[in-house]
Amino acid sequence: MSERASRFGPSAGTRVEDAALLCGRGQFADDLGCKPGTLHAAILRSSHAHARLRGVDVSAAERAVGVRAVLTADDVTRWSRPLLAALRVPVLQPVLAKDAVHYVGEPLAVVLAENRYLAEDALEAIRVEYEPLPPVLDIAQALTLDGPRAHADLAQNIVSDRSYCYGDPDAALAAASHRVRLQIAYPRNTATPLECGVVVAEHFPDGNGGHGAYEVMSNFTGPMSLHAVMAMALQVPESHLRLRFPRDVGGSFGTKQSLFSAIVLLCLAARKAGAPVKWVEDRREHMTAATSATARRSHIEAAVQDDGRIAALSFDQIDDVGAYLRAPEPATFYRMHGCLTGAYAIQHLRVRNRVVLTNKTPTGLVRGFGGPQVYFALERLVQRIAVQLGLDPLDVYRRNFIAKDAFPYRAAAGALIDSGDYAATLAVALQAADITALRDRQRQARSEGRLYGIGFAAVVEPSISNMGYVTAALTAEQRAHAGPKQGALAAATVQIDPLGGITVGIDSMPAGQGHRTVCAQRVAAVFGLAPGDIVVNSELDTQKDAWSIAAGNYSCRFAGAVAGAVQIAAQRLRDRVAQHCADLLGCAPQDVVFAAGSLHARGQPEHILPLARVLSGPHWAPALSTEAGPPPLRETVFFTPETLHAPSSDDRVNASATYGFVFDLCALEIDRTTGRVYIDRYVTAHDAGRLLHPALADGQVRGGFAQALGAALSEELRYDGQGRFASQTLSDYLLPTCLDVPAPIIVHTQTPSPFTPLGAKGIGEGNSMSTPVCIANAVADALSSLPQSEHCQDLRLPLTPATVLALVAGGQGQAATGTVAVQTGKIR
């Protein structure tokens, strides 16, 4: 192959992001320069879970060396409003606590000094007088009628209670041959990105009724619907709140969504100081006060036939969202609402959703939000159905899967599941695992008295969130009053410079996934160029770039929506270029061929025009373009899938545009003496529609698997009996290391989505949903060989060695003796 052919060939698939990152030339938020005179912020946070504030004396801190100002609750009350919630609730979150504190880590004051060291020193001079109040620490306590309240003036801790019914679940349950029930608890955990939050804020006091305008640079990653929440809190029009984003973000996995409240706080701090202000979140702040995955308690019940077919499901779900219902919560409930029946053809469904407040950090978006909570209940139930009825779990899966010829499939609660062949994906996973050999290995291990288990999980992975899905928490009458909310706009711009170069702008802030690589490849393929010829800009600026409330990096919207918008914009601009040069080539516009950096008429490859000259022409001679229409210099596209509608009057909602499928298999062994879990083999099979870049897809799977392994075996945000936070450092919150994470076997099937321009679906969140419950099912299977296995099937995450050792003891009819350090075991 010639050098020219190779340059434009399909082999050009390496990541364009890596060279700068590997050479230390990344542009992260803390790397970017600040204006002279920028002050540095340190935040005083509550040490109590629940207490009245009798006084916050900042006078000594104001006199401290290098301190320019201290922002207090009185300033915040004068200049801002509390943060708007997604639902009408009795309490709203202030950006600084005033009369009481409601969780450890709640902000009380902000010191602004010449450097961070002086600001931190001045924090110690602030005197706070607390009157402790009894905290609400878990869901059971929150539900009690005569117990404490998370806020002293609340009538009850339940702030949302909605019930739904689809089909006739009561009749199906009454007629069922078997009713299988489970109580499930999912704990608080979080993602731990390498880079914590960064906010640089500046206030411009002119105009706007005294409130002025604000400009912010931050590694906040959306959703940009929170831009409106920030602007309303600051009491400025959205046009007076400019957000800018760096080129690189060091991970988020949803957690940087929580920065929106810090952005409001730092904007007010800049107003108080009369200078730009910078704040860099440290790891302790991030662990204590940023955000958490939502804790959930579920009761799930299934009506089951003798052959394992599920006729109906009943969910009773209670979410602990912490001290405040912080937007976009209760997203953790309603993102998954339309697909609560998962991969199964179940038409009868009953659901009750309750949201309770506790005196803990407010929850938010953590990788796969909603999915881990739903599937830990649903897939544990499927395993219990197989055990209770004496069936092979694989037969239970096959008999309940949505049939291949049923897609697009309308689920009971409204999800329009776009495409799939679940049985084929299962078969690919079993082949990759060599299931026959694994079961032989299990029989041999059990004959030797070893605890060896095989577990499975099947999940539907939603992506491209419908911006109206949270309104399913409202009644139909409330939705009618508020007006419809729906869709999922993605924005992309492709433009041509005066020398014929092509630049792409997108509305998603990448956090390591490889957005620039994929966008460059898509546009290069459209114009017949090499990916290296395309520049992709992800440094979004809300006053200069195309965006909408759906913009941001969350819910795996990139491959299906953002890359799709890039494809449409590139095709439209290419078509306009073809229209303008068709006469030069003596052919119809549709016969213009873009290839290898040049143009020619179809069937006449010898008559070529250099593409750069054609592209740059309208810049230099726009009058020559007028007859063919506006100069082909720039194309901006807003794309939204047509299937995303507002919730219906009967509370059905298609909460996402696409639905991938994941089937996982885990084979593991439990050490009887230590309780450690050793993974022998892990296979994860994905159908994410059309794969735009297989290597990047596998990277997303590996990252999701590593995080999910931690959620399964070691990670939990813990509080003591007084509500004090007990996981403040990475010594307390135990992450798996590279030595602990086995290499999963990754396989793919591809059923393209009919609802996205490229047929692509999301892939980055699936293992966060499938892996914890797959490992739990394998642990349950391993424990099933114990003589009293019925006493050790109530599995709670994380499955630490101490937890598993207690389960082993229970299965042997013994009390647990001794303790084992809470850590992940070395995994083979």
mmCIF file of N, CA, C and O in Angstrom, residues 40-47 56 58 61 69-72 76 94-97 103-113 115-124 126 128 130 197-199 258-259 261-267 269 277-282 284-286 288-290:
data_model
loop_
_atom_site.group_PDB
_atom_site.id
_atom_site.type_symbol
_atom_site.label_atom_id
_atom_site.label_comp_id
_atom_site.label_asym_id
_atom_site.label_seq_id
_atom_site.Cartn_x
_atom_site.Cartn_y
_atom_site.Cartn_z
ATOM 1 N N HIS A 40 -7.671 32.612 46.463
ATOM 2 C CA HIS A 40 -7.869 31.177 46.621
ATOM 3 C C HIS A 40 -8.832 30.928 47.772
ATOM 4 O O HIS A 40 -8.772 31.585 48.814
ATOM 5 N N ALA A 41 -9.721 29.957 47.561
ATOM 6 C CA ALA A 41 -10.805 29.712 48.501
ATOM 7 C C ALA A 41 -10.570 28.441 49.294
ATOM 8 O O ALA A 41 -10.056 27.446 48.774
ATOM 9 N N ALA A 42 -10.983 28.485 50.545
ATOM 10 C CA ALA A 42 -11.071 27.300 51.399
ATOM 11 C C ALA A 42 -12.435 27.337 52.069
ATOM 12 O O ALA A 42 -12.900 28.403 52.491
ATOM 13 N N ILE A 43 -13.069 26.179 52.150
ATOM 14 C CA ILE A 43 -14.455 26.108 52.605
ATOM 15 C C ILE A 43 -14.508 25.479 53.989
ATOM 16 O O ILE A 43 -13.972 24.380 54.203
ATOM 17 N N LEU A 44 -15.164 26.176 54.924
ATOM 18 C CA LEU A 44 -15.427 25.606 56.247
ATOM 19 C C LEU A 44 -16.654 24.718 56.144
ATOM 20 O O LEU A 44 -17.705 25.146 55.648
ATOM 21 N N ARG A 45 -16.531 23.482 56.637
ATOM 22 C CA ARG A 45 -17.617 22.512 56.504
ATOM 23 C C ARG A 45 -18.053 22.003 57.876
ATOM 24 O O ARG A 45 -17.262 21.945 58.822
ATOM 25 N N SER A 46 -19.306 21.617 57.943
ATOM 26 C CA SER A 46 -19.873 21.157 59.205
ATOM 27 C C SER A 46 -19.206 19.878 59.680
ATOM 28 O O SER A 46 -18.954 18.956 58.891
ATOM 29 N N SER A 47 -18.976 19.805 60.987
ATOM 30 C CA SER A 47 -18.484 18.576 61.604
ATOM 31 C C SER A 47 -19.609 17.767 62.228
ATOM 32 O O SER A 47 -19.361 16.704 62.794
ATOM 33 N N VAL A 56 -21.811 31.598 64.066
ATOM 34 C CA VAL A 56 -20.627 31.375 63.229
ATOM 35 C C VAL A 56 -19.843 32.679 63.249
ATOM 36 O O VAL A 56 -20.231 33.665 62.605
ATOM 37 N N VAL A 58 -16.765 34.785 62.269
ATOM 38 C CA VAL A 58 -15.675 34.795 61.291
ATOM 39 C C VAL A 58 -14.741 35.983 61.506
ATOM 40 O O VAL A 58 -13.832 36.212 60.699
ATOM 41 N N ALA A 61 -11.020 35.261 61.516
ATOM 42 C CA ALA A 61 -10.553 34.847 60.189
ATOM 43 C C ALA A 61 -10.424 36.050 59.261
ATOM 44 O O ALA A 61 -9.480 36.118 58.445
ATOM 45 N N ALA A 69 -11.380 38.335 52.286
ATOM 46 C CA ALA A 69 -12.809 38.361 52.599
ATOM 47 C C ALA A 69 -13.217 36.986 53.107
ATOM 48 O O ALA A 69 -12.528 35.987 52.876
ATOM 49 N N VAL A 70 -14.358 36.965 53.783
ATOM 50 C CA VAL A 70 -14.982 35.717 54.204
ATOM 51 C C VAL A 70 -16.442 35.778 53.797
ATOM 52 O O VAL A 70 -17.167 36.700 54.203
ATOM 53 N N LEU A 71 -16.858 34.820 52.992
ATOM 54 C CA LEU A 71 -18.256 34.748 52.566
ATOM 55 C C LEU A 71 -19.058 34.039 53.639
ATOM 56 O O LEU A 71 -18.682 32.943 54.096
ATOM 57 N N THR A 72 -20.174 34.638 54.067
ATOM 58 C CA THR A 72 -21.005 34.057 55.106
ATOM 59 C C THR A 72 -22.408 33.802 54.600
ATOM 60 O O THR A 72 -22.784 34.233 53.500
ATOM 61 N N VAL A 76 -24.866 35.193 51.330
ATOM 62 C CA VAL A 76 -25.545 34.281 50.411
ATOM 63 C C VAL A 76 -27.043 34.544 50.404
ATOM 64 O O VAL A 76 -27.685 34.566 49.342
ATOM 65 N N PRO A 94 -29.544 25.215 50.523
ATOM 66 C CA PRO A 94 -28.814 26.481 50.420
ATOM 67 C C PRO A 94 -27.366 26.207 50.049
ATOM 68 O O PRO A 94 -26.854 25.110 50.274
ATOM 69 N N VAL A 95 -26.682 27.208 49.485
ATOM 70 C CA VAL A 95 -25.269 26.969 49.168
ATOM 71 C C VAL A 95 -24.385 27.160 50.391
ATOM 72 O O VAL A 95 -23.254 26.660 50.428
ATOM 73 N N LEU A 96 -24.872 27.869 51.403
ATOM 74 C CA LEU A 96 -24.222 27.902 52.718
ATOM 75 C C LEU A 96 -25.295 27.717 53.782
ATOM 76 O O LEU A 96 -26.369 28.331 53.709
ATOM 77 N N ALA A 97 -25.013 26.876 54.767
ATOM 78 C CA ALA A 97 -25.975 26.667 55.849
ATOM 79 C C ALA A 97 -26.087 27.934 56.692
ATOM 80 O O ALA A 97 -25.096 28.627 56.929
ATOM 81 N N TYR A 103 -25.785 17.750 57.283
ATOM 82 C CA TYR A 103 -24.897 16.624 56.993
ATOM 83 C C TYR A 103 -23.459 17.045 57.263
ATOM 84 O O TYR A 103 -23.119 18.234 57.204
ATOM 85 N N VAL A 104 -22.638 16.070 57.598
ATOM 86 C CA VAL A 104 -21.217 16.344 57.776
ATOM 87 C C VAL A 104 -20.637 16.750 56.420
ATOM 88 O O VAL A 104 -20.777 16.036 55.426
ATOM 89 N N GLY A 105 -19.988 17.917 56.389
ATOM 90 C CA GLY A 105 -19.434 18.425 55.144
ATOM 91 C C GLY A 105 -20.238 19.558 54.544
ATOM 92 O O GLY A 105 -19.802 20.160 53.555
ATOM 93 N N GLU A 106 -21.392 19.895 55.124
ATOM 94 C CA GLU A 106 -22.189 20.992 54.568
ATOM 95 C C GLU A 106 -21.420 22.302 54.730
ATOM 96 O O GLU A 106 -20.909 22.615 55.810
ATOM 97 N N PRO A 107 -21.337 23.128 53.679
ATOM 98 C CA PRO A 107 -20.549 24.365 53.765
ATOM 99 C C PRO A 107 -21.167 25.380 54.728
ATOM 100 O O PRO A 107 -22.386 25.568 54.767
ATOM 101 N N LEU A 108 -20.280 26.066 55.492
ATOM 102 C CA LEU A 108 -20.693 27.087 56.457
ATOM 103 C C LEU A 108 -20.147 28.466 56.111
ATOM 104 O O LEU A 108 -20.800 29.478 56.389
ATOM 105 N N ALA A 109 -18.960 28.530 55.553
ATOM 106 C CA ALA A 109 -18.336 29.804 55.211
ATOM 107 C C ALA A 109 -17.204 29.530 54.229
ATOM 108 O O ALA A 109 -16.715 28.397 54.125
ATOM 109 N N VAL A 110 -16.790 30.584 53.519
ATOM 110 C CA VAL A 110 -15.698 30.464 52.559
ATOM 111 C C VAL A 110 -14.682 31.562 52.844
ATOM 112 O O VAL A 110 -15.026 32.757 52.855
ATOM 113 N N VAL A 111 -13.437 31.172 53.078
ATOM 114 C CA VAL A 111 -12.351 32.122 53.287
ATOM 115 C C VAL A 111 -11.638 32.356 51.965
ATOM 116 O O VAL A 111 -11.318 31.399 51.238
ATOM 117 N N LEU A 112 -11.364 33.618 51.656
ATOM 118 C CA LEU A 112 -10.719 34.001 50.405
ATOM 119 C C LEU A 112 -9.419 34.714 50.747
ATOM 120 O O LEU A 112 -9.421 35.778 51.393
ATOM 121 N N ALA A 113 -8.312 34.112 50.333
ATOM 122 C CA ALA A 113 -7.001 34.619 50.741
ATOM 123 C C ALA A 113 -6.046 34.610 49.556
ATOM 124 O O ALA A 113 -6.371 34.122 48.466
ATOM 125 N N ASN A 115 -3.408 32.889 49.082
ATOM 126 C CA ASN A 115 -3.099 31.538 48.625
ATOM 127 C C ASN A 115 -3.900 30.546 49.450
ATOM 128 O O ASN A 115 -4.505 30.911 50.472
ATOM 129 N N ARG A 116 -3.888 29.306 49.029
ATOM 130 C CA ARG A 116 -4.706 28.295 49.689
ATOM 131 C C ARG A 116 -4.204 28.018 51.110
ATOM 132 O O ARG A 116 -5.000 27.730 52.009
ATOM 133 N N TYR A 117 -2.900 28.108 51.320
ATOM 134 C CA TYR A 117 -2.355 27.834 52.645
ATOM 135 C C TYR A 117 -2.895 28.817 53.675
ATOM 136 O O TYR A 117 -3.313 28.433 54.773
ATOM 137 N N LEU A 118 -2.879 30.111 53.323
ATOM 138 C CA LEU A 118 -3.393 31.125 54.247
ATOM 139 C C LEU A 118 -4.901 30.970 54.448
ATOM 140 O O LEU A 118 -5.406 31.177 55.553
ATOM 141 N N ALA A 119 -5.602 30.579 53.383
ATOM 142 C CA ALA A 119 -7.051 30.378 53.509
ATOM 143 C C ALA A 119 -7.352 29.217 54.444
ATOM 144 O O ALA A 119 -8.249 29.300 55.305
ATOM 145 N N GLU A 120 -6.596 28.132 54.324
ATOM 146 C CA GLU A 120 -6.802 26.981 55.203
ATOM 147 C C GLU A 120 -6.479 27.343 56.651
ATOM 148 O O GLU A 120 -7.193 26.951 57.582
ATOM 149 N N ASP A 121 -5.404 28.108 56.846
ATOM 150 C CA ASP A 121 -5.055 28.512 58.206
ATOM 151 C C ASP A 121 -6.173 29.348 58.828
ATOM 152 O O ASP A 121 -6.495 29.198 60.018
ATOM 153 N N ALA A 122 -6.754 30.224 58.041
ATOM 154 C CA ALA A 122 -7.796 31.112 58.569
ATOM 155 C C ALA A 122 -9.061 30.348 58.931
ATOM 156 O O ALA A 122 -9.828 30.794 59.798
ATOM 157 N N LEU A 123 -9.314 29.221 58.272
ATOM 158 C CA LEU A 123 -10.484 28.423 58.644
ATOM 159 C C LEU A 123 -10.470 28.068 60.124
ATOM 160 O O LEU A 123 -11.511 28.011 60.785
ATOM 161 N N GLU A 124 -9.273 27.815 60.654
ATOM 162 C CA GLU A 124 -9.166 27.393 62.045
ATOM 163 C C GLU A 124 -9.531 28.509 63.016
ATOM 164 O O GLU A 124 -9.777 28.250 64.207
ATOM 165 N N ILE A 126 -12.212 30.422 62.647
ATOM 166 C CA ILE A 126 -13.670 30.585 62.675
ATOM 167 C C ILE A 126 -14.234 29.766 63.825
ATOM 168 O O ILE A 126 -13.903 28.591 63.995
ATOM 169 N N VAL A 128 -17.545 28.160 65.578
ATOM 170 C CA VAL A 128 -18.915 27.736 65.304
ATOM 171 C C VAL A 128 -19.495 27.138 66.574
ATOM 172 O O VAL A 128 -18.865 26.282 67.215
ATOM 173 N N TYR A 130 -22.463 24.878 67.890
ATOM 174 C CA TYR A 130 -23.470 23.911 67.462
ATOM 175 C C TYR A 130 -24.364 23.515 68.640
ATOM 176 O O TYR A 130 -23.893 23.403 69.781
ATOM 177 N N GLY A 197 -12.699 18.364 41.852
ATOM 178 C CA GLY A 197 -13.331 19.529 41.250
ATOM 179 C C GLY A 197 -12.456 20.769 41.264
ATOM 180 O O GLY A 197 -11.648 20.975 42.177
ATOM 181 N N VAL A 198 -12.640 21.601 40.243
ATOM 182 C CA VAL A 198 -11.939 22.885 40.147
ATOM 183 C C VAL A 198 -12.951 23.927 39.666
ATOM 184 O O VAL A 198 -13.690 23.688 38.709
ATOM 185 N N VAL A 199 -12.984 25.080 40.327
ATOM 186 C CA VAL A 199 -13.847 26.183 39.920
ATOM 187 C C VAL A 199 -13.034 27.468 39.989
ATOM 188 O O VAL A 199 -12.384 27.742 41.004
ATOM 189 N N SER A 258 -21.981 17.185 40.649
ATOM 190 C CA SER A 258 -22.229 17.830 41.940
ATOM 191 C C SER A 258 -21.548 19.183 42.060
ATOM 192 O O SER A 258 -21.835 19.941 42.998
ATOM 193 N N LEU A 259 -20.667 19.542 41.133
ATOM 194 C CA LEU A 259 -19.971 20.825 41.210
ATOM 195 C C LEU A 259 -20.891 22.014 40.994
ATOM 196 O O LEU A 259 -20.495 23.156 41.251
ATOM 197 N N SER A 261 -23.373 23.175 42.613
ATOM 198 C CA SER A 261 -23.588 23.969 43.822
ATOM 199 C C SER A 261 -22.325 24.722 44.215
ATOM 200 O O SER A 261 -22.381 25.856 44.714
ATOM 201 N N ALA A 262 -21.150 24.107 43.998
ATOM 202 C CA ALA A 262 -19.886 24.792 44.273
ATOM 203 C C ALA A 262 -19.685 25.972 43.326
ATOM 204 O O ALA A 262 -19.106 27.000 43.717
ATOM 205 N N ILE A 263 -20.150 25.854 42.098
ATOM 206 C CA ILE A 263 -20.042 26.971 41.151
ATOM 207 C C ILE A 263 -20.825 28.166 41.665
ATOM 208 O O ILE A 263 -20.338 29.306 41.656
ATOM 209 N N VAL A 264 -22.045 27.936 42.134
ATOM 210 C CA VAL A 264 -22.831 29.033 42.703
ATOM 211 C C VAL A 264 -22.097 29.633 43.899
ATOM 212 O O VAL A 264 -21.986 30.868 44.033
ATOM 213 N N LEU A 265 -21.579 28.799 44.778
ATOM 214 C CA LEU A 265 -20.884 29.270 45.972
ATOM 215 C C LEU A 265 -19.671 30.115 45.609
ATOM 216 O O LEU A 265 -19.443 31.193 46.189
ATOM 217 N N LEU A 266 -18.877 29.677 44.658
ATOM 218 C CA LEU A 266 -17.672 30.423 44.290
ATOM 219 C C LEU A 266 -17.990 31.694 43.520
ATOM 220 O O LEU A 266 -17.249 32.682 43.610
ATOM 221 N N CYS A 267 -19.096 31.696 42.784
ATOM 222 C CA CYS A 267 -19.524 32.948 42.153
ATOM 223 C C CYS A 267 -19.836 33.996 43.214
ATOM 224 O O CYS A 267 -19.427 35.162 43.110
ATOM 225 N N ALA A 269 -18.661 34.037 46.223
ATOM 226 C CA ALA A 269 -17.397 34.380 46.874
ATOM 227 C C ALA A 269 -16.643 35.435 46.065
ATOM 228 O O ALA A 269 -16.058 36.378 46.632
ATOM 229 N N VAL A 277 -11.784 34.250 41.917
ATOM 230 C CA VAL A 277 -11.570 33.300 43.011
ATOM 231 C C VAL A 277 -11.379 31.910 42.430
ATOM 232 O O VAL A 277 -12.105 31.508 41.513
ATOM 233 N N LYS A 278 -10.414 31.168 42.970
ATOM 234 C CA LYS A 278 -10.163 29.798 42.540
ATOM 235 C C LYS A 278 -10.283 28.855 43.723
ATOM 236 O O LYS A 278 -9.799 29.145 44.820
ATOM 237 N N TRP A 279 -10.939 27.730 43.454
ATOM 238 C CA TRP A 279 -11.067 26.678 44.473
ATOM 239 C C TRP A 279 -10.745 25.344 43.827
ATOM 240 O O TRP A 279 -11.235 25.022 42.734
ATOM 241 N N VAL A 280 -9.872 24.573 44.487
ATOM 242 C CA VAL A 280 -9.535 23.225 44.048
ATOM 243 C C VAL A 280 -9.953 22.265 45.154
ATOM 244 O O VAL A 280 -9.444 22.336 46.277
ATOM 245 N N GLU A 281 -10.872 21.391 44.838
ATOM 246 C CA GLU A 281 -11.381 20.426 45.810
ATOM 247 C C GLU A 281 -10.290 19.424 46.165
ATOM 248 O O GLU A 281 -9.642 18.860 45.272
ATOM 249 N N ASP A 282 -10.102 19.195 47.470
ATOM 250 C CA ASP A 282 -9.148 18.157 47.841
ATOM 251 C C ASP A 282 -9.874 16.824 48.001
ATOM 252 O O ASP A 282 -11.109 16.758 47.973
ATOM 253 N N ARG A 284 -10.286 14.788 50.524
ATOM 254 C CA ARG A 284 -11.147 14.639 51.690
ATOM 255 C C ARG A 284 -12.489 15.331 51.452
ATOM 256 O O ARG A 284 -13.545 14.793 51.782
ATOM 257 N N GLU A 285 -12.450 16.531 50.873
ATOM 258 C CA GLU A 285 -13.703 17.220 50.543
ATOM 259 C C GLU A 285 -14.531 16.406 49.568
ATOM 260 O O GLU A 285 -15.758 16.305 49.701
ATOM 261 N N HIS A 286 -13.858 15.849 48.571
ATOM 262 C CA HIS A 286 -14.579 15.086 47.563
ATOM 263 C C HIS A 286 -15.268 13.879 48.188
ATOM 264 O O HIS A 286 -16.439 13.599 47.902
ATOM 265 N N THR A 288 -16.070 13.423 51.363
ATOM 266 C CA THR A 288 -17.017 13.777 52.408
ATOM 267 C C THR A 288 -18.264 14.459 51.873
ATOM 268 O O THR A 288 -19.382 14.152 52.307
ATOM 269 N N ALA A 289 -18.087 15.392 50.940
ATOM 270 C CA ALA A 289 -19.164 16.344 50.679
ATOM 271 C C ALA A 289 -19.577 16.485 49.222
ATOM 272 O O ALA A 289 -20.521 17.227 48.946
ATOM 273 N N ALA A 290 -18.935 15.788 48.286
ATOM 274 C CA ALA A 290 -19.271 16.012 46.876
ATOM 275 C C ALA A 290 -20.599 15.357 46.512
ATOM 276 O O ALA A 290 -21.585 16.028 46.206
#
